[in-house]
PDB file of C-alpha atoms and ligand atoms in Angstrom:
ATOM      1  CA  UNK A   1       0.000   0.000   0.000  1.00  0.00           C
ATOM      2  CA  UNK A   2       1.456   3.741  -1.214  1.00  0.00           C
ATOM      3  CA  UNK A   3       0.134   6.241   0.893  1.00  0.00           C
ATOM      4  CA  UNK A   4       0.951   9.808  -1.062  1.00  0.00           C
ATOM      5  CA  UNK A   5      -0.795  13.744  -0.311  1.00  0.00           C
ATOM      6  CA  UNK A   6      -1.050  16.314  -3.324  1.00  0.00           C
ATOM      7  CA  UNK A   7      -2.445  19.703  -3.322  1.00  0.00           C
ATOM      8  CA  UNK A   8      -5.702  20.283  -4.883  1.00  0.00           C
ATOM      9  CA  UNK A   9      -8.791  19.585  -5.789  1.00  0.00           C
ATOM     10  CA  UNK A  10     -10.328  16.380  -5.437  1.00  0.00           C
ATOM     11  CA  UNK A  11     -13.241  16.022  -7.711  1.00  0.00           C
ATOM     12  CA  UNK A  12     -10.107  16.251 -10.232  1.00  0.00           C
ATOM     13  CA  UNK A  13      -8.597  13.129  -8.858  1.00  0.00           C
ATOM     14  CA  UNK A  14      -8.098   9.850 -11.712  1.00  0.00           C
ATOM     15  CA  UNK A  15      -8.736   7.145  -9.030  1.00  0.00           C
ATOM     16  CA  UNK A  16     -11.404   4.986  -8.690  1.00  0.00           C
ATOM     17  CA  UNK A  17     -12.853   5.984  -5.645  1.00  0.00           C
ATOM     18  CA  UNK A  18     -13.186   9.426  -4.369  1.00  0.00           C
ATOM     19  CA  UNK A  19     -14.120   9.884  -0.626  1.00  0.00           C
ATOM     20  CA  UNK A  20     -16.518  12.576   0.645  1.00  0.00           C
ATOM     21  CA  UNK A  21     -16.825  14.508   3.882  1.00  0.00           C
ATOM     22  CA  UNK A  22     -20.671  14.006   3.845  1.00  0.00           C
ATOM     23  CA  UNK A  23     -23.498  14.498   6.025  1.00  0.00           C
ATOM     24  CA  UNK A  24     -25.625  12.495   7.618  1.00  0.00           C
ATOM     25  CA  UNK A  25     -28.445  13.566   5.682  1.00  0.00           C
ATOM     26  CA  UNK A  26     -26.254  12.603   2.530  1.00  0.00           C
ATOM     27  CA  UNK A  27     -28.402  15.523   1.158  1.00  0.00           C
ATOM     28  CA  UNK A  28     -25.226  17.017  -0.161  1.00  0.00           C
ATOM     29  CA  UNK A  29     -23.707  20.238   1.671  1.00  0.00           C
ATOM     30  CA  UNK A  30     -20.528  22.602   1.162  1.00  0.00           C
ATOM     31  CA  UNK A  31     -16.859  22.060   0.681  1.00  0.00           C
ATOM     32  CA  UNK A  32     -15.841  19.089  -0.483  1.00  0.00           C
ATOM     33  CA  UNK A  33     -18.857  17.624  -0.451  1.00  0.00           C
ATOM     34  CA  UNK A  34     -21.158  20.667  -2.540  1.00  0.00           C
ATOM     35  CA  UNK A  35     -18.149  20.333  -4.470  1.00  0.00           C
ATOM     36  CA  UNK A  36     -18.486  16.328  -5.633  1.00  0.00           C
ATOM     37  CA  UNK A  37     -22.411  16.839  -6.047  1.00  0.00           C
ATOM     38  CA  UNK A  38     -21.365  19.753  -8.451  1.00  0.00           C
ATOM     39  CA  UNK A  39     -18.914  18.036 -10.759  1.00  0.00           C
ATOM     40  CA  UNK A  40     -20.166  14.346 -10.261  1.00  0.00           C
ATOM     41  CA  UNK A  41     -23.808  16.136 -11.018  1.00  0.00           C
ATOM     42  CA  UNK A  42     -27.297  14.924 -10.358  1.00  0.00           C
ATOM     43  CA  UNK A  43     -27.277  10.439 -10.616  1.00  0.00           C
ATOM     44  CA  UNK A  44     -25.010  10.598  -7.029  1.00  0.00           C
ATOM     45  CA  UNK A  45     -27.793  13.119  -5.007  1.00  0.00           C
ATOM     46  CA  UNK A  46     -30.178  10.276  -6.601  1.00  0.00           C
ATOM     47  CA  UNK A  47     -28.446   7.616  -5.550  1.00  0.00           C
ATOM     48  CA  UNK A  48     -27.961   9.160  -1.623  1.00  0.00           C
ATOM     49  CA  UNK A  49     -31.998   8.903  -1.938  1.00  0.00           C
ATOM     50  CA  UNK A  50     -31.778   5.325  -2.651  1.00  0.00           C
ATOM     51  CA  UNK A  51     -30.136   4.930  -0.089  1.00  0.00           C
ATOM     52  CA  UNK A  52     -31.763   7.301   2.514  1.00  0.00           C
ATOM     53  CA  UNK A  53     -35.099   5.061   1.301  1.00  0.00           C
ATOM     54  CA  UNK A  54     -33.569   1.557   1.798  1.00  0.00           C
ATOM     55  CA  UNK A  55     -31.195   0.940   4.407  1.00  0.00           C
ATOM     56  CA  UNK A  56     -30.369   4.750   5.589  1.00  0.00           C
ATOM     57  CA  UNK A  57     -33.922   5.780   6.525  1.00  0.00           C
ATOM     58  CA  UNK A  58     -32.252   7.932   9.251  1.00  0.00           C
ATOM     59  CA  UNK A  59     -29.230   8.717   7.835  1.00  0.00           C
ATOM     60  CA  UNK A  60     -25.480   7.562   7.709  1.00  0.00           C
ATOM     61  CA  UNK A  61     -24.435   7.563  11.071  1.00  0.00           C
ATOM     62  CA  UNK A  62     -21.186   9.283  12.256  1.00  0.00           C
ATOM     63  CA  UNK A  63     -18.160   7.292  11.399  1.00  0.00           C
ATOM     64  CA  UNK A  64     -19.419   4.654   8.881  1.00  0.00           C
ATOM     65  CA  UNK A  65     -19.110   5.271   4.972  1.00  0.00           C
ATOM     66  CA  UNK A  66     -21.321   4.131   2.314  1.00  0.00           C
ATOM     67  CA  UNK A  67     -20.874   4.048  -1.985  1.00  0.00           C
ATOM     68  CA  UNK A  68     -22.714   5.037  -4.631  1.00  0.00           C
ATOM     69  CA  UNK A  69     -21.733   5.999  -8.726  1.00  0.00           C
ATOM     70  CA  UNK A  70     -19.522   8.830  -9.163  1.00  0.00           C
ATOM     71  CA  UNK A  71     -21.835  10.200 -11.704  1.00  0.00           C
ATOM     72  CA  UNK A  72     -19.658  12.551 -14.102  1.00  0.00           C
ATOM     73  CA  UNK A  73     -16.457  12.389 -11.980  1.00  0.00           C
ATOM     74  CA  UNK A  74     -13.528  10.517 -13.003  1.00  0.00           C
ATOM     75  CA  UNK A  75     -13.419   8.053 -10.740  1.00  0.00           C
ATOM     76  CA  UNK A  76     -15.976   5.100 -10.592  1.00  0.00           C
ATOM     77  CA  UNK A  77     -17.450   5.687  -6.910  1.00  0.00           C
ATOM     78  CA  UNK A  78     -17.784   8.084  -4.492  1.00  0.00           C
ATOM     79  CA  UNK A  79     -17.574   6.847  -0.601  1.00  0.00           C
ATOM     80  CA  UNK A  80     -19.510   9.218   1.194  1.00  0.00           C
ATOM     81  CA  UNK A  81     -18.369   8.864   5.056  1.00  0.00           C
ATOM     82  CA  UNK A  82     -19.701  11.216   7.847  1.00  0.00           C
ATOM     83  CA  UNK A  83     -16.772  12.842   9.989  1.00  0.00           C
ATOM     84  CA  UNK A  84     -17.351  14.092  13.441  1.00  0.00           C
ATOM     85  CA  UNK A  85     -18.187  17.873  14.263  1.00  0.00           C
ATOM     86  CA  UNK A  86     -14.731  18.804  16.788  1.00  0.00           C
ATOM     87  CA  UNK A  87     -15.888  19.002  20.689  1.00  0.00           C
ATOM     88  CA  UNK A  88     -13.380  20.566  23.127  1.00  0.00           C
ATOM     89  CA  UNK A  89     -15.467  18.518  25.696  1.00  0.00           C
ATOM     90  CA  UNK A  90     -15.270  14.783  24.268  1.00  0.00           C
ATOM     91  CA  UNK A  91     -13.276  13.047  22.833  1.00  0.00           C
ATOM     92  CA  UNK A  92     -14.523  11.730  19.262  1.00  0.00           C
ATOM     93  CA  UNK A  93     -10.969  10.883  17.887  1.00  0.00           C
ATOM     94  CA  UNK A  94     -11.949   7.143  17.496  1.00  0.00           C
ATOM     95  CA  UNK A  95     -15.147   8.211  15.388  1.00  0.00           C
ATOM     96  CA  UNK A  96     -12.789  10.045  13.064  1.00  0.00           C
ATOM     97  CA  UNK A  97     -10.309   7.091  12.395  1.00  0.00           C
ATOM     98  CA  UNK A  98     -13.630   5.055  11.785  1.00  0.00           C
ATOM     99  CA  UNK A  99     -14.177   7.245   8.778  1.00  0.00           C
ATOM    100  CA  UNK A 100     -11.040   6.053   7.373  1.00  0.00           C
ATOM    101  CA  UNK A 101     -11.373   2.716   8.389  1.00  0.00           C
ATOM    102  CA  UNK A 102     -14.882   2.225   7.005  1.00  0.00           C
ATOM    103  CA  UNK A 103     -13.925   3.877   3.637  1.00  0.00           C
ATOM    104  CA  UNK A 104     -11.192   1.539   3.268  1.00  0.00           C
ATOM    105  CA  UNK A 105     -13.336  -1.456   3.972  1.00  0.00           C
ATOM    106  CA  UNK A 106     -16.122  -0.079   1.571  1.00  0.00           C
ATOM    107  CA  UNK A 107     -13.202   0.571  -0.599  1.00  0.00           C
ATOM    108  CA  UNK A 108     -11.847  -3.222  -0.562  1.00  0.00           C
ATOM    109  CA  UNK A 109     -15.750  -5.137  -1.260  1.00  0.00           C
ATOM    110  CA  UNK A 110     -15.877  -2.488  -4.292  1.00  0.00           C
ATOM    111  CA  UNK A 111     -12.260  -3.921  -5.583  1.00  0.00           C
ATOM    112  CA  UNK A 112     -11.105  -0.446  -5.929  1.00  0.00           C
ATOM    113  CA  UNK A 113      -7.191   0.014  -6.246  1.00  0.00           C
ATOM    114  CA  UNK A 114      -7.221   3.895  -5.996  1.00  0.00           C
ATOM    115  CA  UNK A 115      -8.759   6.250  -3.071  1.00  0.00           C
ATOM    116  CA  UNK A 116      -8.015   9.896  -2.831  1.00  0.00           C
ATOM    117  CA  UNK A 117      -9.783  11.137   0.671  1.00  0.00           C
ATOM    118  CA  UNK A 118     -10.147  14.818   1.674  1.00  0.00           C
ATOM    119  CA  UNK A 119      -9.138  16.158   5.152  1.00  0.00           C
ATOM    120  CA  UNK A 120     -12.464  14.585   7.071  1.00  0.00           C
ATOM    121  CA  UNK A 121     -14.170  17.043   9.550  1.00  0.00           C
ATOM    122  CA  UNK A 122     -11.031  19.758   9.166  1.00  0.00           C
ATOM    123  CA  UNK A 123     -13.396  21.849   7.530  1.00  0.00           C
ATOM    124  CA  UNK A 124     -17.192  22.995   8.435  1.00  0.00           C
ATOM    125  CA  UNK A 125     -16.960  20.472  11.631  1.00  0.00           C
ATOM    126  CA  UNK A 126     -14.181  22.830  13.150  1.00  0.00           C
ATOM    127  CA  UNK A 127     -11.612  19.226  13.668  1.00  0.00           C
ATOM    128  CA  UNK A 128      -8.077  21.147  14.070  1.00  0.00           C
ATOM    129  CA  UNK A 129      -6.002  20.157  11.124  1.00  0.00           C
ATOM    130  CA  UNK A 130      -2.835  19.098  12.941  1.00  0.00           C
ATOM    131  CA  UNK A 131      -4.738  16.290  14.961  1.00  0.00           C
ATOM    132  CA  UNK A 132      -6.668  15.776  11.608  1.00  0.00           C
ATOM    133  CA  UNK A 133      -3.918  14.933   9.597  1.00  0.00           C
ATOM    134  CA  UNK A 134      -2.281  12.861  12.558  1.00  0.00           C
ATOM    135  CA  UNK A 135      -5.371  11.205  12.977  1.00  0.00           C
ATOM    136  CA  UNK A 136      -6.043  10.161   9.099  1.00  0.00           C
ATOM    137  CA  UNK A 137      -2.434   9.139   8.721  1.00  0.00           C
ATOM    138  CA  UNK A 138      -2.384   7.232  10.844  1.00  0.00           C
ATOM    139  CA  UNK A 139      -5.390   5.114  10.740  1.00  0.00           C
ATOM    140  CA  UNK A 140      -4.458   4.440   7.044  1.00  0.00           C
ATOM    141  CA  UNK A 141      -1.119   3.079   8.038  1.00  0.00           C
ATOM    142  CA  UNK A 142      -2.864   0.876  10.757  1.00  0.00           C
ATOM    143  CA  UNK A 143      -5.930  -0.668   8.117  1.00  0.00           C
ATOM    144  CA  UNK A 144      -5.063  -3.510   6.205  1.00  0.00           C
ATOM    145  CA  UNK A 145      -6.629  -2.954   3.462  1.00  0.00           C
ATOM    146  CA  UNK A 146      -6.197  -3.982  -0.705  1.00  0.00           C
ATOM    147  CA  UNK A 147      -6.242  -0.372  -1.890  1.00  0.00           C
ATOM    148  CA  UNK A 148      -2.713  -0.213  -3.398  1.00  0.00           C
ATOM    149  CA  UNK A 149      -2.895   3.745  -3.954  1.00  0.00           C
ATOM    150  CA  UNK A 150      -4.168   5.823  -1.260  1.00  0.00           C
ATOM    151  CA  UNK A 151      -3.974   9.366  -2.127  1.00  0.00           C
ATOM    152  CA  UNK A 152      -4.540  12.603   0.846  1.00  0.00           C
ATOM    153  CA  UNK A 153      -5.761  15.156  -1.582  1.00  0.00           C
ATOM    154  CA  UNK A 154      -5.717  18.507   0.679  1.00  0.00           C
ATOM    155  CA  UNK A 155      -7.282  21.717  -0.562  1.00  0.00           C
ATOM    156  CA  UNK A 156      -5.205  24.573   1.335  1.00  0.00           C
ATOM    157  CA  UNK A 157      -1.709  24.836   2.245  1.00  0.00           C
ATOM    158  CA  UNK A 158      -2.473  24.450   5.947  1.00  0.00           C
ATOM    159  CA  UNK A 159      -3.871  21.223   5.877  1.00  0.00           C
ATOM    160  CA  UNK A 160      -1.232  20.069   2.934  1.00  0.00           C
ATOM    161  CA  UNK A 161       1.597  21.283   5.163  1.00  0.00           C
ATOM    162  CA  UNK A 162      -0.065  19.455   8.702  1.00  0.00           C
ATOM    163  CA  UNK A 163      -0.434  16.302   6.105  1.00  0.00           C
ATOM    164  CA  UNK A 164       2.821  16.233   5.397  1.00  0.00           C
ATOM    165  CA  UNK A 165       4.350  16.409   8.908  1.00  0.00           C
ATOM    166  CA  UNK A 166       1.880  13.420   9.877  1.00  0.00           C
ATOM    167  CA  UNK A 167       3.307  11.294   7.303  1.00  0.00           C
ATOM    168  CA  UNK A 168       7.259  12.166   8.576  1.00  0.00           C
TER     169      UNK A 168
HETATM  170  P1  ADP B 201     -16.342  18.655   7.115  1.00  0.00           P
HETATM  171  O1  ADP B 201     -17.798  19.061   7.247  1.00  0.00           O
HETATM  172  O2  ADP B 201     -16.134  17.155   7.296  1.00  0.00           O
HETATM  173  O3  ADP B 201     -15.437  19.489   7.963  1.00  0.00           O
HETATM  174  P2  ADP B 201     -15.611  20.196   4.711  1.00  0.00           P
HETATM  175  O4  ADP B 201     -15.967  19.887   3.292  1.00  0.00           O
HETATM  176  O5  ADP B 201     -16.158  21.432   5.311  1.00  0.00           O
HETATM  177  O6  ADP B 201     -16.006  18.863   5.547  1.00  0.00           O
HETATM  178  O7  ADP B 201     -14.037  20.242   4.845  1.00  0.00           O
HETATM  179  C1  ADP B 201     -13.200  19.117   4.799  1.00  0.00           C
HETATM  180  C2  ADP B 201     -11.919  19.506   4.075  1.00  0.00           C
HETATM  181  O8  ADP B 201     -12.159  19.465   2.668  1.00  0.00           O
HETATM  182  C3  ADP B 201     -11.422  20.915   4.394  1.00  0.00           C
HETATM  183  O9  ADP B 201     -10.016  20.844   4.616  1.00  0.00           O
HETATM  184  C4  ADP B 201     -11.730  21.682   3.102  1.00  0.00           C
HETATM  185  O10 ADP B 201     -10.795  22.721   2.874  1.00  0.00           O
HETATM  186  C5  ADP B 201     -11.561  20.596   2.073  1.00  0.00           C
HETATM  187  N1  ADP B 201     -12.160  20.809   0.753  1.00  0.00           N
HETATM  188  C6  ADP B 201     -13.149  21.641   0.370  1.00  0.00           C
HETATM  189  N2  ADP B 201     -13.376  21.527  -0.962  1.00  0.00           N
HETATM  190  C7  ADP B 201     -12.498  20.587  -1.431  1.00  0.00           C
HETATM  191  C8  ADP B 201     -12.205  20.020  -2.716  1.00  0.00           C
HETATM  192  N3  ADP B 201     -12.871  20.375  -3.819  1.00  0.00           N
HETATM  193  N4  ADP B 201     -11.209  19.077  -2.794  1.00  0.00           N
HETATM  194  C9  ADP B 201     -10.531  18.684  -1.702  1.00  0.00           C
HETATM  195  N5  ADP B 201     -10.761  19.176  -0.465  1.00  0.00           N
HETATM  196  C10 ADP B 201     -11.721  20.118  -0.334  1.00  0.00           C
END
């Protein structure tokens, strides 16, 4: 497994998976995720429905991810995975890793060999971007997974340069 970061934008990405920071609503949102809806266009906010009428009646709960088409993007599928708002009160570190975790997994039954992930929670949901990057890096070092190309794509020079001191 090649874990690599690039600067950028991630709807851009050639992979075959691209991961979003959803919601749980999966209703689509802003940053990365208004972002995917945009370029991928209208079949993945259909899909989300499918899936908020079957088996996500209330939702994707915090820390699991879930696939549907990538619509016009690139890649093949987009894992949409719900990050945790930051608390200063509790701890929701291990909710955060689950995001990566989960991706992976939904990543391996899919048979993709390419992921490209944004900075989960580091934006809207306030997670600071040091213990973000820490956090992501190393949960994909720790998953066994069959994705032989995992790829950090980070969208400002802050996160990009907290990325890079995570992976050492
Ligand atoms: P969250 O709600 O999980 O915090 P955000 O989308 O607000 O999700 O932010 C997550 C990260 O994604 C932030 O670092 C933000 O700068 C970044 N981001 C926003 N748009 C893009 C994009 N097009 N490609 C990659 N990263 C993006």
């Amino acid at each position: 497994m090649g874990i690599s970061i690039s600067r950028g934008d991630i709807t851009l990405q050639h992979v075959d998976a691209i991961v979003n920071a959803a919601n749980s609503s999966l209703m689509g949102g802003g940053g990365v995720d208004g972002a995917i809806h945009r370029a991928g266009g209208p079949a993945i906010l259909d899909a989300c429905r499918d899936l908020r009428a079957s088996q996500y009646g209330k939702g994707l709960p915090t820390g699991q991810a879930v696939a549907t088409t990538a619509g016009r993007l690139r890649a093949r599928w987009v894992i949409h995975t719900v990050g945790p708002v930051y608390s200063e009160t509790e701890d929701r570190s291990a909710l955060l890793a689950s995001c990566y975790r989960e991706s992976l997994r939904v990543a391996d039954e899919l048979g993709a060999a390419s992921v490209a992930f944004p900075a989960v929670s580091a934006g809207v949901y306030r997670w600071p971007v040091e213990s973000a990057a820490r956090i992501a890096v190393a949960t994909v070092r720790e998953t066994a997974t069959e994705v032989a190309d995992i790829r950090f794509v980070l969208f400002n020079d802050e996160v990009y340069t907290a990325f890079e001191r995570a992976l050492g």
